[in-house]
mmCIF file with all atom_site columns, C-alpha atoms in Angstrom:
data_model
loop_
_atom_site.group_PDB
_atom_site.id
_atom_site.type_symbol
_atom_site.label_atom_id
_atom_site.label_alt_id
_atom_site.label_comp_id
_atom_site.label_asym_id
_atom_site.label_entity_id
_atom_site.label_seq_id
_atom_site.pdbx_PDB_ins_code
_atom_site.Cartn_x
_atom_site.Cartn_y
_atom_site.Cartn_z
_atom_site.occupancy
_atom_site.B_iso_or_equiv
_atom_site.pdbx_formal_charge
_atom_site.auth_seq_id
_atom_site.auth_comp_id
_atom_site.auth_asym_id
_atom_site.auth_atom_id
_atom_site.pdbx_PDB_model_num
ATOM 1   C CA . MET N 1 1   ? 157.457 130.155 -27.682 1.00 46.00 ? 1   MET N CA 1
ATOM 2   C CA . SER N 1 2   ? 156.102 129.764 -31.225 1.00 46.00 ? 2   SER N CA 1
ATOM 3   C CA . LYS N 1 3   ? 152.987 131.604 -32.350 1.00 53.00 ? 3   LYS N CA 1
ATOM 4   C CA . ALA N 1 4   ? 151.123 128.300 -32.893 1.00 52.00 ? 4   ALA N CA 1
ATOM 5   C CA . HIS N 1 5   ? 152.015 127.080 -29.394 1.00 54.00 ? 5   HIS N CA 1
ATOM 6   C CA . PHE N 1 6   ? 151.006 130.438 -27.931 1.00 57.00 ? 6   PHE N CA 1
ATOM 7   C CA . MET N 1 7   ? 147.664 130.247 -29.730 1.00 75.00 ? 7   MET N CA 1
ATOM 8   C CA . LYS N 1 8   ? 146.985 126.693 -28.496 1.00 80.00 ? 8   LYS N CA 1
ATOM 9   C CA . GLU N 1 9   ? 147.913 127.708 -24.951 1.00 80.00 ? 9   GLU N CA 1
ATOM 10  C CA . TYR N 1 10  ? 145.654 130.762 -25.181 1.00 80.00 ? 10  TYR N CA 1
ATOM 11  C CA . LEU N 1 11  ? 142.760 128.695 -26.553 1.00 83.00 ? 11  LEU N CA 1
ATOM 12  C CA . LEU N 1 12  ? 143.151 126.054 -23.845 1.00 86.00 ? 12  LEU N CA 1
ATOM 13  C CA . ALA N 1 13  ? 142.982 128.742 -21.156 1.00 84.00 ? 13  ALA N CA 1
ATOM 14  C CA . LEU N 1 14  ? 139.873 130.168 -22.818 1.00 85.00 ? 14  LEU N CA 1
ATOM 15  C CA . VAL N 1 15  ? 138.180 126.756 -23.064 1.00 88.00 ? 15  VAL N CA 1
ATOM 16  C CA . LEU N 1 16  ? 139.031 125.809 -19.475 1.00 89.00 ? 16  LEU N CA 1
ATOM 17  C CA . TRP N 1 17  ? 137.668 129.101 -18.132 1.00 89.00 ? 17  TRP N CA 1
ATOM 18  C CA . LEU N 1 18  ? 134.440 128.719 -20.108 1.00 88.00 ? 18  LEU N CA 1
ATOM 19  C CA . GLU N 1 19  ? 133.963 125.092 -18.970 1.00 90.00 ? 19  GLU N CA 1
ATOM 20  C CA . HIS N 1 20  ? 133.067 126.423 -15.520 1.00 90.00 ? 20  HIS N CA 1
ATOM 21  C CA . PRO N 1 21  ? 129.261 126.947 -15.818 1.00 89.00 ? 21  PRO N CA 1
ATOM 22  C CA . PRO N 1 22  ? 129.077 130.273 -13.917 1.00 87.00 ? 22  PRO N CA 1
ATOM 23  C CA . ASN N 1 23  ? 131.799 131.693 -16.184 1.00 86.00 ? 23  ASN N CA 1
ATOM 24  C CA . PHE N 1 24  ? 130.019 130.488 -19.318 1.00 87.00 ? 24  PHE N CA 1
ATOM 25  C CA . GLU N 1 25  ? 126.795 132.000 -18.048 1.00 86.00 ? 25  GLU N CA 1
ATOM 26  C CA . LYS N 1 26  ? 128.481 135.377 -17.458 1.00 84.00 ? 26  LYS N CA 1
ATOM 27  C CA . CYS N 1 27  ? 129.626 135.561 -21.088 1.00 84.00 ? 27  CYS N CA 1
ATOM 28  C CA . PHE N 1 28  ? 126.561 134.175 -22.804 1.00 81.00 ? 28  PHE N CA 1
ATOM 29  C CA . GLY N 1 29  ? 123.669 135.203 -20.571 1.00 74.00 ? 29  GLY N CA 1
ATOM 30  C CA . MET N 1 30  ? 122.091 131.807 -20.142 1.00 59.00 ? 30  MET N CA 1
ATOM 31  C CA . ALA N 1 31  ? 120.874 132.788 -16.690 1.00 53.00 ? 31  ALA N CA 1
ATOM 32  C CA . LYS N 1 32  ? 117.418 132.028 -15.484 1.00 56.00 ? 32  LYS N CA 1
ATOM 33  C CA . LYS N 1 33  ? 115.536 134.670 -13.541 1.00 58.00 ? 33  LYS N CA 1
ATOM 34  C CA . THR N 1 34  ? 117.664 136.988 -11.468 1.00 60.00 ? 34  THR N CA 1
ATOM 35  C CA . VAL N 1 35  ? 117.789 136.476 -7.741  1.00 62.00 ? 35  VAL N CA 1
ATOM 36  C CA . VAL N 1 36  ? 116.722 139.442 -5.631  1.00 64.00 ? 36  VAL N CA 1
ATOM 37  C CA . GLY N 1 37  ? 119.719 141.147 -4.083  1.00 63.00 ? 37  GLY N CA 1
ATOM 38  C CA . GLN N 1 38  ? 122.308 139.714 -6.474  1.00 66.00 ? 38  GLN N CA 1
ATOM 39  C CA . LYS N 1 39  ? 124.243 141.919 -8.840  1.00 67.00 ? 39  LYS N CA 1
ATOM 40  C CA . GLN N 1 40  ? 123.334 141.457 -12.491 1.00 68.00 ? 40  GLN N CA 1
ATOM 41  C CA . PHE N 1 41  ? 126.125 140.925 -14.975 1.00 69.00 ? 41  PHE N CA 1
ATOM 42  C CA . SER N 1 42  ? 126.200 141.934 -18.598 1.00 76.00 ? 42  SER N CA 1
ATOM 43  C CA . LYS N 1 43  ? 127.936 139.867 -21.262 1.00 77.00 ? 43  LYS N CA 1
ATOM 44  C CA . SER N 1 44  ? 130.596 142.581 -21.379 1.00 80.00 ? 44  SER N CA 1
ATOM 45  C CA . ASP N 1 45  ? 131.241 141.954 -17.677 1.00 83.00 ? 45  ASP N CA 1
ATOM 46  C CA . GLY N 1 46  ? 131.686 138.264 -18.449 1.00 85.00 ? 46  GLY N CA 1
ATOM 47  C CA . PHE N 1 47  ? 134.262 138.921 -21.151 1.00 86.00 ? 47  PHE N CA 1
ATOM 48  C CA . ARG N 1 48  ? 135.978 141.444 -18.867 1.00 89.00 ? 48  ARG N CA 1
ATOM 49  C CA . ASP N 1 49  ? 136.251 138.707 -16.208 1.00 89.00 ? 49  ASP N CA 1
ATOM 50  C CA . LEU N 1 50  ? 137.565 136.283 -18.836 1.00 88.00 ? 50  LEU N CA 1
ATOM 51  C CA . VAL N 1 51  ? 140.242 138.783 -19.902 1.00 88.00 ? 51  VAL N CA 1
ATOM 52  C CA . ALA N 1 52  ? 141.247 139.355 -16.263 1.00 88.00 ? 52  ALA N CA 1
ATOM 53  C CA . ALA N 1 53  ? 141.445 135.614 -15.542 1.00 86.00 ? 53  ALA N CA 1
ATOM 54  C CA . LEU N 1 54  ? 143.534 134.900 -18.639 1.00 84.00 ? 54  LEU N CA 1
ATOM 55  C CA . LYS N 1 55  ? 145.823 137.846 -17.972 1.00 85.00 ? 55  LYS N CA 1
ATOM 56  C CA . LYS N 1 56  ? 146.375 136.671 -14.392 1.00 84.00 ? 56  LYS N CA 1
ATOM 57  C CA . SER N 1 57  ? 146.935 133.014 -15.300 1.00 79.00 ? 57  SER N CA 1
ATOM 58  C CA . SER N 1 58  ? 149.349 133.935 -18.112 1.00 79.00 ? 58  SER N CA 1
ATOM 59  C CA . LYS N 1 59  ? 151.330 136.448 -16.036 1.00 80.00 ? 59  LYS N CA 1
ATOM 60  C CA . GLY N 1 60  ? 150.314 139.270 -18.371 1.00 78.00 ? 60  GLY N CA 1
ATOM 61  C CA . ARG N 1 61  ? 150.939 137.576 -21.740 1.00 78.00 ? 61  ARG N CA 1
ATOM 62  C CA . PHE N 1 62  ? 147.235 137.613 -22.660 1.00 76.00 ? 62  PHE N CA 1
ATOM 63  C CA . ASP N 1 63  ? 146.469 141.302 -22.486 1.00 78.00 ? 63  ASP N CA 1
ATOM 64  C CA . LEU N 1 64  ? 143.314 141.978 -24.492 1.00 82.00 ? 64  LEU N CA 1
ATOM 65  C CA . LYS N 1 65  ? 140.318 144.251 -24.243 1.00 85.00 ? 65  LYS N CA 1
ATOM 66  C CA . PRO N 1 66  ? 136.924 142.574 -23.604 1.00 85.00 ? 66  PRO N CA 1
ATOM 67  C CA . GLN N 1 67  ? 135.749 143.258 -27.180 1.00 88.00 ? 67  GLN N CA 1
ATOM 68  C CA . GLN N 1 68  ? 138.945 141.731 -28.580 1.00 87.00 ? 68  GLN N CA 1
ATOM 69  C CA . MET N 1 69  ? 138.349 138.652 -26.429 1.00 85.00 ? 69  MET N CA 1
ATOM 70  C CA . LYS N 1 70  ? 134.770 138.416 -27.644 1.00 86.00 ? 70  LYS N CA 1
ATOM 71  C CA . ASP N 1 71  ? 135.946 138.675 -31.271 1.00 88.00 ? 71  ASP N CA 1
ATOM 72  C CA . ARG N 1 72  ? 138.591 135.990 -30.745 1.00 86.00 ? 72  ARG N CA 1
ATOM 73  C CA . PHE N 1 73  ? 136.048 133.736 -29.117 1.00 86.00 ? 73  PHE N CA 1
ATOM 74  C CA . GLN N 1 74  ? 133.699 134.190 -32.090 1.00 90.00 ? 74  GLN N CA 1
ATOM 75  C CA . THR N 1 75  ? 136.543 133.206 -34.441 1.00 90.00 ? 75  THR N CA 1
ATOM 76  C CA . TYR N 1 76  ? 137.312 130.124 -32.322 1.00 89.00 ? 76  TYR N CA 1
ATOM 77  C CA . ARG N 1 77  ? 133.612 129.258 -32.179 1.00 90.00 ? 77  ARG N CA 1
ATOM 78  C CA . ALA N 1 78  ? 133.420 129.404 -35.985 1.00 93.00 ? 78  ALA N CA 1
ATOM 79  C CA . ARG N 1 79  ? 136.368 126.987 -36.212 1.00 92.00 ? 79  ARG N CA 1
ATOM 80  C CA . TYR N 1 80  ? 134.672 124.662 -33.722 1.00 92.00 ? 80  TYR N CA 1
ATOM 81  C CA . LEU N 1 81  ? 131.386 124.698 -35.636 1.00 93.00 ? 81  LEU N CA 1
ATOM 82  C CA . LYS N 1 82  ? 133.192 124.024 -38.924 1.00 94.00 ? 82  LYS N CA 1
ATOM 83  C CA . ALA N 1 83  ? 135.005 121.031 -37.373 1.00 94.00 ? 83  ALA N CA 1
ATOM 84  C CA . LYS N 1 84  ? 131.760 119.754 -35.844 1.00 93.00 ? 84  LYS N CA 1
ATOM 85  C CA . ALA N 1 85  ? 129.945 120.015 -39.192 1.00 94.00 ? 85  ALA N CA 1
ATOM 86  C CA . TYR N 1 86  ? 132.826 118.224 -40.922 1.00 93.00 ? 86  TYR N CA 1
ATOM 87  C CA . GLU N 1 87  ? 132.792 115.426 -38.343 1.00 92.00 ? 87  GLU N CA 1
ATOM 88  C CA . ALA N 1 88  ? 129.044 114.939 -38.870 1.00 92.00 ? 88  ALA N CA 1
ATOM 89  C CA . SER N 1 89  ? 129.259 114.991 -42.672 1.00 91.00 ? 89  SER N CA 1
ATOM 90  C CA . THR N 1 90  ? 129.080 111.752 -44.620 1.00 85.00 ? 90  THR N CA 1
ATOM 91  C CA . GLY N 1 91  ? 132.302 112.502 -46.520 1.00 84.00 ? 91  GLY N CA 1
ATOM 92  C CA . ALA N 1 92  ? 134.421 113.053 -43.425 1.00 87.00 ? 92  ALA N CA 1
ATOM 93  C CA . GLY N 1 93  ? 137.657 111.146 -43.374 1.00 88.00 ? 93  GLY N CA 1
ATOM 94  C CA . ILE N 1 94  ? 141.397 111.181 -43.833 1.00 90.00 ? 94  ILE N CA 1
ATOM 95  C CA . THR N 1 95  ? 142.615 112.159 -47.301 1.00 90.00 ? 95  THR N CA 1
ATOM 96  C CA . ALA N 1 96  ? 145.926 111.431 -49.010 1.00 92.00 ? 96  ALA N CA 1
ATOM 97  C CA . GLU N 1 97  ? 146.861 115.081 -48.347 1.00 92.00 ? 97  GLU N CA 1
ATOM 98  C CA . ASP N 1 98  ? 146.195 114.569 -44.639 1.00 91.00 ? 98  ASP N CA 1
ATOM 99  C CA . GLU N 1 99  ? 148.357 111.444 -44.533 1.00 92.00 ? 99  GLU N CA 1
ATOM 100 C CA . ALA N 1 100 ? 151.159 113.267 -46.368 1.00 93.00 ? 100 ALA N CA 1
ATOM 101 C CA . ALA N 1 101 ? 150.955 115.981 -43.695 1.00 92.00 ? 101 ALA N CA 1
ATOM 102 C CA . GLY N 1 102 ? 151.213 113.380 -40.911 1.00 93.00 ? 102 GLY N CA 1
ATOM 103 C CA . VAL N 1 103 ? 147.521 113.400 -39.994 1.00 92.00 ? 103 VAL N CA 1
ATOM 104 C CA . ASN N 1 104 ? 146.476 109.759 -39.616 1.00 93.00 ? 104 ASN N CA 1
ATOM 105 C CA . THR N 1 105 ? 143.316 109.866 -37.501 1.00 93.00 ? 105 THR N CA 1
ATOM 106 C CA . MET N 1 106 ? 140.071 111.810 -37.433 1.00 92.00 ? 106 MET N CA 1
ATOM 107 C CA . VAL N 1 107 ? 140.973 113.059 -33.959 1.00 93.00 ? 107 VAL N CA 1
ATOM 108 C CA . GLN N 1 108 ? 144.180 114.604 -35.352 1.00 93.00 ? 108 GLN N CA 1
ATOM 109 C CA . LYS N 1 109 ? 142.307 116.092 -38.295 1.00 93.00 ? 109 LYS N CA 1
ATOM 110 C CA . LEU N 1 110 ? 139.659 117.668 -36.054 1.00 92.00 ? 110 LEU N CA 1
ATOM 111 C CA . GLU N 1 111 ? 142.357 119.011 -33.702 1.00 92.00 ? 111 GLU N CA 1
ATOM 112 C CA . ASN N 1 112 ? 144.083 120.608 -36.705 1.00 91.00 ? 112 ASN N CA 1
ATOM 113 C CA . MET N 1 113 ? 140.801 122.200 -37.746 1.00 91.00 ? 113 MET N CA 1
ATOM 114 C CA . CYS N 1 114 ? 140.046 123.425 -34.228 1.00 91.00 ? 114 CYS N CA 1
ATOM 115 C CA . PRO N 1 115 ? 142.566 123.185 -31.365 1.00 88.00 ? 115 PRO N CA 1
ATOM 116 C CA . TRP N 1 116 ? 141.063 121.560 -28.257 1.00 87.00 ? 116 TRP N CA 1
ATOM 117 C CA . TYR N 1 117 ? 138.072 120.345 -30.300 1.00 87.00 ? 117 TYR N CA 1
ATOM 118 C CA . ALA N 1 118 ? 137.700 117.238 -28.132 1.00 86.00 ? 118 ALA N CA 1
ATOM 119 C CA . LYS N 1 119 ? 137.553 119.373 -24.979 1.00 80.00 ? 119 LYS N CA 1
#
């Protein structure tokens, strides 16, 4: 498996896990008031759960520490925000360089900037 394919697969697993609202809430602490009797989770616990889920779903190929996962997510988030800002800018479009590289649509360009951008 190529490194690029591995990265896209890893990012898809990350995005899919975070799409589930309780998982997102664990990592980013968007919770409302705590419910009496329920265990409170820290953001570190959320990233630990994310690491465990990715490790299990990948049969051990994604073996990171929670802080490494958090750092990788921050890097991916920066790519997403850059692609989002580009999409919203007035100069956004396909250049001659893009066409030469086989990128013919904005969707392709945004996916190149940030894998799984549309997700």
